[in-house]
Short mmCIF file of C-alpha atoms in Angstrom, two decimals:
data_model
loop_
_atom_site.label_atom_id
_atom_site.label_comp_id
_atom_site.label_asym_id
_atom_site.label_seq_id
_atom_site.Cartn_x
_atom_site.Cartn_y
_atom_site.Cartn_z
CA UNK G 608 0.00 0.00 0.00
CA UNK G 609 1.68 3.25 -1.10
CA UNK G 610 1.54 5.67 2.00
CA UNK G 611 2.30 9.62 1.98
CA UNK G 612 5.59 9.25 2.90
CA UNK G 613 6.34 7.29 -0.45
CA UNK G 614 4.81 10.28 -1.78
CA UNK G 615 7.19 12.04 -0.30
CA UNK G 616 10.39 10.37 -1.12
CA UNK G 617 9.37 9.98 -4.91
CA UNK G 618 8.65 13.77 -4.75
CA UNK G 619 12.01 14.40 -3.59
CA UNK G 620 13.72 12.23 -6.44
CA UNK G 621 11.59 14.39 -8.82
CA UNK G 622 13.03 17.79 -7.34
CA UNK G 623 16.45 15.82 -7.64
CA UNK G 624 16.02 15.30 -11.37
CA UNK G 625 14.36 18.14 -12.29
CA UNK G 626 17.45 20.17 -10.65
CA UNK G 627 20.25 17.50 -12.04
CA UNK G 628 19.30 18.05 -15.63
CA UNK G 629 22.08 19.13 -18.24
CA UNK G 630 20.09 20.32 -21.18
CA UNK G 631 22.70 21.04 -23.89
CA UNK G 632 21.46 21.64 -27.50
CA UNK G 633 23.23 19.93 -30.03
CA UNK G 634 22.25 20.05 -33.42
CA UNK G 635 19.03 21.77 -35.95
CA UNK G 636 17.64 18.96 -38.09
CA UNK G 637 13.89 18.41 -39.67
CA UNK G 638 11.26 17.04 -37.56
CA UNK G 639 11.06 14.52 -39.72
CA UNK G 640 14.53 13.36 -39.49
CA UNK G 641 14.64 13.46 -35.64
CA UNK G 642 11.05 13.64 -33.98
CA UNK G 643 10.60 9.95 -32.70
CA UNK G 644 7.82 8.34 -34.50
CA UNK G 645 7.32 10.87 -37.30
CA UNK G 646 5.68 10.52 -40.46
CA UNK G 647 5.43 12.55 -43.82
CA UNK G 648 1.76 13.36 -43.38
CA UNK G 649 2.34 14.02 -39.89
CA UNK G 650 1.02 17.60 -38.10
CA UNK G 651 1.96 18.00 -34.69
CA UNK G 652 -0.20 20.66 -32.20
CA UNK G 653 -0.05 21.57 -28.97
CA UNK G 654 -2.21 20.21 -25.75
CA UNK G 655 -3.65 16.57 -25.27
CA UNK G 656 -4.51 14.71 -28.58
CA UNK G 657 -7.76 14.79 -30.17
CA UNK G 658 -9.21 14.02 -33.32
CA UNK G 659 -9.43 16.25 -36.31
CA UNK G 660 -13.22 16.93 -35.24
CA UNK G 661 -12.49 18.78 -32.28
CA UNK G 662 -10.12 21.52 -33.25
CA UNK G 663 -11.82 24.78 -33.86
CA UNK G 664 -10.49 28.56 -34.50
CA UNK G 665 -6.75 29.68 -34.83
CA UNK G 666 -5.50 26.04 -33.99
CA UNK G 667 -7.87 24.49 -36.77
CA UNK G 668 -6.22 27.36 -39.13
CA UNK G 669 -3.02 26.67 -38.24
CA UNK G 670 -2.73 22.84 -38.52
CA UNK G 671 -4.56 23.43 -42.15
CA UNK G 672 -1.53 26.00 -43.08
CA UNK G 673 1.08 23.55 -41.74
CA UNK G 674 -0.17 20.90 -44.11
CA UNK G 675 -0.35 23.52 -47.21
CA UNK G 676 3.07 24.58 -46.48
CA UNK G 677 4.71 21.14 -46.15
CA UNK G 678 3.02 20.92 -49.79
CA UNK G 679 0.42 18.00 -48.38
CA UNK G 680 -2.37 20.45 -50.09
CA UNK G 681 -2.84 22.74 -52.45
CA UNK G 682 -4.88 24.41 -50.92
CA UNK G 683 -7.18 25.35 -47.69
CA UNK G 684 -10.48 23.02 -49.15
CA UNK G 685 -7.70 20.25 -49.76
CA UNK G 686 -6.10 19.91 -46.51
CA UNK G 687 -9.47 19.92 -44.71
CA UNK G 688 -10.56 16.73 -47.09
CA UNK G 689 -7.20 15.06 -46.22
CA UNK G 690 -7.47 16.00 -42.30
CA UNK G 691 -11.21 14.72 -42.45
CA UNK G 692 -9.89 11.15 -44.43
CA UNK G 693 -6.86 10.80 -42.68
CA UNK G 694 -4.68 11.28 -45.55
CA UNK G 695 -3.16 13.87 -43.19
CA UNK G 696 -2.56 12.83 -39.88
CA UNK G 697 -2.93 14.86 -36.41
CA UNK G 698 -0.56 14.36 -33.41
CA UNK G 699 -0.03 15.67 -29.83
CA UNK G 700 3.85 17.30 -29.58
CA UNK G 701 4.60 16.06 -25.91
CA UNK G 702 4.25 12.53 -27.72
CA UNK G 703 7.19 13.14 -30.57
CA UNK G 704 9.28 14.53 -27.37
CA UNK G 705 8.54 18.12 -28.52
CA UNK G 706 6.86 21.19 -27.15
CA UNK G 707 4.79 24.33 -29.06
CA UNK G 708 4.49 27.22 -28.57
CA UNK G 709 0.97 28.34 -28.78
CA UNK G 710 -0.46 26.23 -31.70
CA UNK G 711 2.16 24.66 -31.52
CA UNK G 712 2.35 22.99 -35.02
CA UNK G 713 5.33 20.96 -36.80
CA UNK G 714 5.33 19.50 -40.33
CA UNK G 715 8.04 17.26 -41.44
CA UNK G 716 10.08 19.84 -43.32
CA UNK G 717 10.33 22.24 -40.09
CA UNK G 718 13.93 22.48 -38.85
CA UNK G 719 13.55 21.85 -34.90
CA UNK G 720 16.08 22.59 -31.94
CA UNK G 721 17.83 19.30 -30.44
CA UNK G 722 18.41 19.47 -26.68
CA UNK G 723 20.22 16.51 -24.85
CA UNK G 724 20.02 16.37 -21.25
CA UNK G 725 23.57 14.91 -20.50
CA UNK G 726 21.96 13.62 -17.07
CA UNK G 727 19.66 11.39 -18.39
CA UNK G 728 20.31 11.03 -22.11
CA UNK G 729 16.56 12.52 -22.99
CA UNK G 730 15.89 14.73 -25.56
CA UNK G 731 13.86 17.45 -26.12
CA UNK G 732 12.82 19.36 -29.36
CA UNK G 733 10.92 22.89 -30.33
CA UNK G 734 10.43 24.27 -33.43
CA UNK G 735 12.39 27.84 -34.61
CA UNK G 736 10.67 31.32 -33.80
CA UNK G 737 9.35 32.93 -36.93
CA UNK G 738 9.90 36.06 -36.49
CA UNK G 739 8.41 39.52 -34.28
CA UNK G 740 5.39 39.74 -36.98
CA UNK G 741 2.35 39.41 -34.96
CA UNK G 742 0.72 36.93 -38.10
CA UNK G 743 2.63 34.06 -37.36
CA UNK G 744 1.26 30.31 -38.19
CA UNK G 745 1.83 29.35 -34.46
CA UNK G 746 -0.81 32.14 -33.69
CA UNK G 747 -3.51 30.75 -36.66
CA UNK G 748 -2.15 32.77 -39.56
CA UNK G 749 -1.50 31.51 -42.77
CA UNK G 750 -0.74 33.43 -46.24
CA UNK G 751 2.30 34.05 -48.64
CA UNK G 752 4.08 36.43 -46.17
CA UNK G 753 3.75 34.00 -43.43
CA UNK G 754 4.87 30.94 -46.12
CA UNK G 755 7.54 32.94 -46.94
CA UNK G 756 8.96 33.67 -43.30
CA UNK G 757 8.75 30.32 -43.13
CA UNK G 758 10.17 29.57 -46.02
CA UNK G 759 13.25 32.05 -44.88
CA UNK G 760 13.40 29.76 -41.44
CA UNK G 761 14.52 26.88 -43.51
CA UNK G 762 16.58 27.82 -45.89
CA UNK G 763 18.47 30.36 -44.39
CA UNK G 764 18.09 30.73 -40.15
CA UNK G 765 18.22 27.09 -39.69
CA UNK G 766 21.32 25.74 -41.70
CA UNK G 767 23.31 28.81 -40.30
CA UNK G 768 22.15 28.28 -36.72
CA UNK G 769 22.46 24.41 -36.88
CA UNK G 770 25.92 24.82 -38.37
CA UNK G 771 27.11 27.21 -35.49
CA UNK G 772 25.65 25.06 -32.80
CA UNK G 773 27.80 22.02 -34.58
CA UNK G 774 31.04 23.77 -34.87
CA UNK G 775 30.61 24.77 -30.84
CA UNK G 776 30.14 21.48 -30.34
CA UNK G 777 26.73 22.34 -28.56
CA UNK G 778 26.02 24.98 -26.18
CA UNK G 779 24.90 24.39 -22.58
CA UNK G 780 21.60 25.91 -21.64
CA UNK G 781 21.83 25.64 -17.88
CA UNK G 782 24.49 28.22 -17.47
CA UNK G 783 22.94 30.23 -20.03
CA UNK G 784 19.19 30.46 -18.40
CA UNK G 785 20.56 30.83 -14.64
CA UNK G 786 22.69 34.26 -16.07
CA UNK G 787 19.65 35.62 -17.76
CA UNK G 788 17.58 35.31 -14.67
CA UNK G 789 20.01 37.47 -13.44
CA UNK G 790 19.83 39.72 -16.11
CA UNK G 791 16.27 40.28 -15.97
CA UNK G 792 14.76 37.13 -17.80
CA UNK G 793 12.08 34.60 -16.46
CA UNK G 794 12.93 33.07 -20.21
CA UNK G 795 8.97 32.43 -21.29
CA UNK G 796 7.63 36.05 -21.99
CA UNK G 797 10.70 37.29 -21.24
CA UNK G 798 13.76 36.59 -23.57
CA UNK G 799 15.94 39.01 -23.72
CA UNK G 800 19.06 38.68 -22.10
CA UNK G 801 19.05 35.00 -23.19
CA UNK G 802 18.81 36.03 -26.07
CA UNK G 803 21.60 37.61 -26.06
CA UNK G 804 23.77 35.58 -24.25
CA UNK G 805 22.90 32.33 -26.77
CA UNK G 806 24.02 34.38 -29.90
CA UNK G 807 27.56 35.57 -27.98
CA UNK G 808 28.18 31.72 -27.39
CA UNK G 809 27.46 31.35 -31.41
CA UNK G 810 30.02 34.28 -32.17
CA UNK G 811 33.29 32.47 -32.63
CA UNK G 812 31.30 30.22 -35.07
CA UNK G 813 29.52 32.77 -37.06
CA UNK G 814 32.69 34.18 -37.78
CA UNK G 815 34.32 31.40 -39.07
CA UNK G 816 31.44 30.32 -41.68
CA UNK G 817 31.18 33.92 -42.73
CA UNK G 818 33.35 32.77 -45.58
CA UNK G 819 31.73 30.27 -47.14
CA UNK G 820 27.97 31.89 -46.47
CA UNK G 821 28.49 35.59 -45.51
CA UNK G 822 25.08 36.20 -46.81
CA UNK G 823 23.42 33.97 -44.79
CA UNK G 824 25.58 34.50 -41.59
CA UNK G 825 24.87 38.31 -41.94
CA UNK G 826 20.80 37.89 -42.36
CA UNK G 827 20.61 34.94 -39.69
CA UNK G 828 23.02 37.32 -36.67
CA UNK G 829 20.64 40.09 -37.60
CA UNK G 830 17.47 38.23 -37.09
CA UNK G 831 19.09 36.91 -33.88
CA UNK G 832 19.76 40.97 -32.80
CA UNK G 833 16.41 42.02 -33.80
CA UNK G 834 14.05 39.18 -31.95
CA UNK G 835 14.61 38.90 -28.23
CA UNK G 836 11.76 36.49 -28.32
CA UNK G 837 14.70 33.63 -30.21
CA UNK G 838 15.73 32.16 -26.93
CA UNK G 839 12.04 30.73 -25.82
CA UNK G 840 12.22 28.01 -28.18
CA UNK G 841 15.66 26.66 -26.47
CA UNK G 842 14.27 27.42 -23.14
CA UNK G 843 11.04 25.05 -24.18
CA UNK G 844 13.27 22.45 -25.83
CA UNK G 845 15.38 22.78 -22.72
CA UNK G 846 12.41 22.39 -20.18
CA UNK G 847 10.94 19.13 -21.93
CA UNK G 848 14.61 17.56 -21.83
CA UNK G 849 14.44 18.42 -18.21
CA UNK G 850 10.45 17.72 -17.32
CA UNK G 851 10.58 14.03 -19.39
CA UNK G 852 13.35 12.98 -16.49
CA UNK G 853 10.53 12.02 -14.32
CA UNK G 854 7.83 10.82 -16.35
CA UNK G 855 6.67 7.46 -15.17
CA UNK G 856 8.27 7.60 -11.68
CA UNK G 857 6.62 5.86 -9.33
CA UNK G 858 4.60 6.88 -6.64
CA UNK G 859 5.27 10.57 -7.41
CA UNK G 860 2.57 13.26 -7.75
CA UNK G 861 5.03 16.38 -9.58
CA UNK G 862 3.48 17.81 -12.42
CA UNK G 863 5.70 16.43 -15.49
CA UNK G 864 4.06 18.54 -18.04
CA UNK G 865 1.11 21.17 -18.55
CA UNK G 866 -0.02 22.40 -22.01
CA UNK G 867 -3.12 23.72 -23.58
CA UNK G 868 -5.21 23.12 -27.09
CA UNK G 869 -8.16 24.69 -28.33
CA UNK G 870 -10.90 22.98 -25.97
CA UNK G 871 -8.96 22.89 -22.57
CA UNK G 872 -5.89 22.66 -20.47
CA UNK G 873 -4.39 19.64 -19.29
CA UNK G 874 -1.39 18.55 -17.22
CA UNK G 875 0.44 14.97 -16.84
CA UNK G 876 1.39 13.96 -13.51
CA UNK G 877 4.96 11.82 -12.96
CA UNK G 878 3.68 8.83 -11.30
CA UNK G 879 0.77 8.06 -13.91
CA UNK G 880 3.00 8.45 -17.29
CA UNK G 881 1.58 9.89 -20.05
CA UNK G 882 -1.70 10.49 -19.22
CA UNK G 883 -3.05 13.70 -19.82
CA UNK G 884 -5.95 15.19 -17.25
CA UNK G 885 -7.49 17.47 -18.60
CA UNK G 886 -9.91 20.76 -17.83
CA UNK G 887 -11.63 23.94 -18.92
CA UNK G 888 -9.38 26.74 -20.46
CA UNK G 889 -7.22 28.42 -18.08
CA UNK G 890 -8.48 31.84 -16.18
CA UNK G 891 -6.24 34.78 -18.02
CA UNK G 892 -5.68 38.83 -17.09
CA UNK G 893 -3.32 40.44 -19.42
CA UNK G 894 -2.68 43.37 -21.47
CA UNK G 895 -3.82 43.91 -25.21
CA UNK G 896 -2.30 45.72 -27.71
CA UNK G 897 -3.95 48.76 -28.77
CA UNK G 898 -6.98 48.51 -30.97
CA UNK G 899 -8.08 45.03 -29.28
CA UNK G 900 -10.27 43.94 -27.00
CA UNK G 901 -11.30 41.58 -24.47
CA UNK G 902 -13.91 39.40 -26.44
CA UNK G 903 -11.07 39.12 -29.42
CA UNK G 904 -8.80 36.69 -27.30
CA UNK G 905 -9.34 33.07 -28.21
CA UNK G 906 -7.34 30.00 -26.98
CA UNK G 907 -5.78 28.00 -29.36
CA UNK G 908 -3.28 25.57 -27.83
CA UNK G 909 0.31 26.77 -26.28
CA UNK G 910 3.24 24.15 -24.42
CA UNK G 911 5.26 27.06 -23.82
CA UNK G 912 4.28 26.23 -19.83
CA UNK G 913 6.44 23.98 -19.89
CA UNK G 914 9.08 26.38 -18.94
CA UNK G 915 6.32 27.05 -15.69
CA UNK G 916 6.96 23.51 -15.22
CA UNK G 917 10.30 23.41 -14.24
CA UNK G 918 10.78 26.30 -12.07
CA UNK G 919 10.68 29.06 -14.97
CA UNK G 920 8.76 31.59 -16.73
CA UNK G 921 5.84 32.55 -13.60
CA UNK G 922 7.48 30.57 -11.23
CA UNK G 923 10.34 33.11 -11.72
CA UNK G 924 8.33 36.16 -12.49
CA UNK G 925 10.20 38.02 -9.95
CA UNK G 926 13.76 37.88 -12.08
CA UNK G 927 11.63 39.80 -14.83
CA UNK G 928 9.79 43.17 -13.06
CA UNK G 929 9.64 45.00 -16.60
CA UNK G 930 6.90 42.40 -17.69
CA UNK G 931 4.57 44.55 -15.91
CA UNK G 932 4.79 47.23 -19.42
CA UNK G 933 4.20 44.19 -21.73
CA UNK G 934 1.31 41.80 -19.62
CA UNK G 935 0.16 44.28 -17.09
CA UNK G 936 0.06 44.05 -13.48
CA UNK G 937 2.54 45.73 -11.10
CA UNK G 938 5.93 44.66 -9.30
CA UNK G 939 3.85 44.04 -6.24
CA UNK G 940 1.67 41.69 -7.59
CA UNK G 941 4.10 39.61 -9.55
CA UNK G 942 6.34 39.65 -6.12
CA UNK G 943 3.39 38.25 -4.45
CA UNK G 944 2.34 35.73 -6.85
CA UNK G 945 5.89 34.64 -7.16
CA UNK G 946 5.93 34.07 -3.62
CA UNK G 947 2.57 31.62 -3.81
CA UNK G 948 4.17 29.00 -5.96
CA UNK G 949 6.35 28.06 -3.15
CA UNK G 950 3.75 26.82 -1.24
CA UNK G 951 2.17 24.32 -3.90
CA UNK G 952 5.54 23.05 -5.01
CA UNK G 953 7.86 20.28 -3.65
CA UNK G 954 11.42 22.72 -3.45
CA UNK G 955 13.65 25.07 -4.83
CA UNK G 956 15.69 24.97 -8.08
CA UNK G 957 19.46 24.91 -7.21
CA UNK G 958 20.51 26.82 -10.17
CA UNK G 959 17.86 29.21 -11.36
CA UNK G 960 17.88 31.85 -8.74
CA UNK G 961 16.11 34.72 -8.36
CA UNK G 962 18.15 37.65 -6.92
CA UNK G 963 15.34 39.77 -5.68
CA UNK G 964 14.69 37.15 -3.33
CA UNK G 965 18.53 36.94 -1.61
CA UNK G 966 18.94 34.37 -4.92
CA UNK G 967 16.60 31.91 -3.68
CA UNK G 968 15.89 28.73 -5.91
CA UNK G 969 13.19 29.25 -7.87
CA UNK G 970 10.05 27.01 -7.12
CA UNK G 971 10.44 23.64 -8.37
CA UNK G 972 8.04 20.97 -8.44
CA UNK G 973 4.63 21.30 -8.80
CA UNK G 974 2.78 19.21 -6.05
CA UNK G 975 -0.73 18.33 -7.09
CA UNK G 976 -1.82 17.39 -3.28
CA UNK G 977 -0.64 21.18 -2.57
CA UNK G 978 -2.27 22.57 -4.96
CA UNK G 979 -5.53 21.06 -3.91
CA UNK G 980 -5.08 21.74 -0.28
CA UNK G 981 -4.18 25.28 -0.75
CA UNK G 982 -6.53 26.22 -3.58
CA UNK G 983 -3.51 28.18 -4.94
CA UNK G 984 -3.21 27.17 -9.10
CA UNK G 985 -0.08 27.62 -10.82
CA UNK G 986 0.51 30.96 -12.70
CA UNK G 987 1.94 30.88 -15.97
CA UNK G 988 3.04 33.95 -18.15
CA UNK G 989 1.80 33.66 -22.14
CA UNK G 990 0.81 35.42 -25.38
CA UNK G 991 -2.42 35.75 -25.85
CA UNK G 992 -4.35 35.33 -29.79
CA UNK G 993 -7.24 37.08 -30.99
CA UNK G 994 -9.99 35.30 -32.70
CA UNK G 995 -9.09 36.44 -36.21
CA UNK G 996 -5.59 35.31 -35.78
CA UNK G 997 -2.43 36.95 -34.60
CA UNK G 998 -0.96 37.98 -31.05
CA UNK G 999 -3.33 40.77 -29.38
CA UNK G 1000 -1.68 41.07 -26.50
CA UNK G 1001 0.07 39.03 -23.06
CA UNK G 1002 -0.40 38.39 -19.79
CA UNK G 1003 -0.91 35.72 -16.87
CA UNK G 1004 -2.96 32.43 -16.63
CA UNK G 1005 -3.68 29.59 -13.85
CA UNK G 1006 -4.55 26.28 -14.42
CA UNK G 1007 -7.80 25.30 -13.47
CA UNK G 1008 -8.42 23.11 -10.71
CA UNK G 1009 -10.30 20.79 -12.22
CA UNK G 1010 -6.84 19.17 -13.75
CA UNK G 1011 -5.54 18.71 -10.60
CA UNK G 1012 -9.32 17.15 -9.49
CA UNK G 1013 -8.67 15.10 -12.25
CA UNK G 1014 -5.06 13.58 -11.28
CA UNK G 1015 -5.99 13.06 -7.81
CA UNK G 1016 -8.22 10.51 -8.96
CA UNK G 1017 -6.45 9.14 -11.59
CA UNK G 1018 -3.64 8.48 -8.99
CA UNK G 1019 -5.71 7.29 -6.20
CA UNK G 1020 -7.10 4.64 -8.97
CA UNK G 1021 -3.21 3.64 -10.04
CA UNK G 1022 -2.17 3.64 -6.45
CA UNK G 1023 -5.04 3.44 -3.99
CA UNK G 1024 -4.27 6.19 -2.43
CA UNK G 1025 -6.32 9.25 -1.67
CA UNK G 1026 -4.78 12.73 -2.23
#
């Protein structure tokens, strides 16, 4: 009979891995070259799977764009008929070992960060940012500028990226994420100084390919300058490397993963594997950019939480004060609700510190008995889309409790144990 002190000891292994990881990335290749299990007619979104059927708004639109571009239809009518016969296939990210941000989609031809974590040997993947252009196919849009961004990712961004990140030999993430919390990062709406620090460490390299592609070097180190949003995609990758060290761990009630789709939010739980529990969408307060308006903002998927899950992004909100111009809010409140996720999770990151606290570990671990008993839900901080595509704005979310409702059963009926 599993008792809460088994609880507890798994619990503490989890906070153990989660802190041990070594997420180092190592290479750019295709999702279809690298994403375990993929196939040509293969879309990956974000959230828990579902079939075609259920996907509605911006992350309908977006998984019919990703199969136009990867050339699976001609055109809008086309990829619906294929999505409806299964010609063209639909699949959940977290299973491929990948994460996306907001829709979240992958085709096969989409060049994708590779993160090892040296601890454990798992991988982790994400998908390149496209660019500062609020119509971007991860937020529902889909027409020849937004093909032709893409376009740009492949041809030119990835192969100079991938090539610099091979001549380095890979770059360690670790070292790079704890500095930019420093520096004023949480490293999920706020990018910056990681940013920064990733393209210094791809310097040395970029120099020394400048004469076989100075074209290409030149357009790919100014994209990198100009989009301080680059570095969320590694931090992602990174996260899922880190978060997939305790999936199926026995006995253990950490949160392993929380994403979002279209119809709900759902999280995955470390001691019951892959299963997703699932929920309404997530309660929001944010900022929009001018001209918008509440009843534009629509959900349509996001796994950029996954930083959230591993002691990052909200759970560091307190590295990251200027957020308040971009999502709203004030330092007081982000102090505060910093402060809250300590008491629903199961310790404190050793290495991402957050200095306005005397460099105390971040919160690590979330606990879904200490959720429930405290009725405090974990904050997250996101993009948020308007209904008619596009980003409209940022802000905050919380899970809803009805996940964690969810789990508790699901792991009392694994482990006959009541939470």
């Amino acid at each position: 009979m599993v008792t809460h002190a088994d609880i507890d000891a798994a619990n503490a292994r989890a906070l153990e891995l989660l802190g041990a990881a070594d997420p180092v990335v190592v290479d750019v290749r295709t999702a279809g070259e690298v994403l375990p299990g993929y196939r040509p007619n293969l879309i990956l979104t974000s959230g828990a799977p579902m079939p075609w059927s259920e996907y509605v708004g911006g992350q309908r639109d977006a998984l019919i764009g990703a199969a136009q571009f990867e050339g699976l239809a001609a055109s809008r009518e086309e990829a619906i008929e294929g999505f409806e016969s299964g010609d063209i296939e639909v699949g959940s990210c977290h299973d491929h070992g990948a994460v996306g941000s907001l829709a979240g989609v992958y085709s096969a031809s989409m060049p994708v960060f590779v993160v090892e974590n040296r601890a454990t040997g798992a991988h982790g993947y994400c998908n390149f940012y496209e660019g500062k252009e609020p119509r971007r196919l991860n937020y529902g849009c889909y027409d020849e500028g937004v093909h032709e961004r893409l376009l740009h990712v492949n041809r030119v961004l990835a192969p100079v990226v991938g090539e610099a990140i091979r001549r380095t030999g890979g770059v360690a993430l670790k070292p790079l994420i704890s500095r930019a919390l420093r520096m004023g990062d949480e490293v999920h709406s706020r990018n910056a100084a990681a940013s920064m620090l990733f393209s210094r460490e791809l310097l040395p390299a970029f120099l020394d390919q400048v004469a076989t592609d100075r074209d290409g070097v030149t357009e790919t180190a100014t994209h990198l300058a100009e989009n301080d949003y680059f570095f969320l995609r590694l931090s992602m990758a990174a996260a899922k490397a880190t978060a997939d060290s305790i999936i199926g761990l026995e006995n253990s009630t950490v949160v392993s993963a929380m994403a979002f789709s279209c119809q709900g939010f759902a999280i995955r739980v470390a001691g019951t594997g892959t299963q997703w529990f699932t929920g309404p969408p997530p309660v929001h307060e944010g900022r929009l950019f001018a001209g918008h308006t509440e009843d534009e903002i629509t959900w349509m998927g996001g796994e950029s939480p996954i930083t959230e899950t591993i002691g990052l992004g909200g759970f560091a909100q307190a590295c990251a004060l200027s957020l308040q111009e971009y999502q709203g809010g004030s330092p007081e409140v982000m102090i505060e609700r910093n402060k809250e996720m300590y008491g629903i999770t199961v310790g404190e990151n050793p290495d991402y510190r957050i200095p306005l606290f005397a460099f105390r570990g971040t919160p690590t671990g979330i606990d879904v008995r200490k959720v429930l008993a405290t009725s405090v839900l974990p904050v997250m901080d996101v993009g948020l889309a308007g209904r008619d595509g596009g980003q409209i704005g940022a802000g905050v979310i919380r899970a809803p409790r009805e996940c964690f409702e969810s789990a508790a059963s699901g792991f009392e009926a694994q482990y006959g144990i009541a939470l």
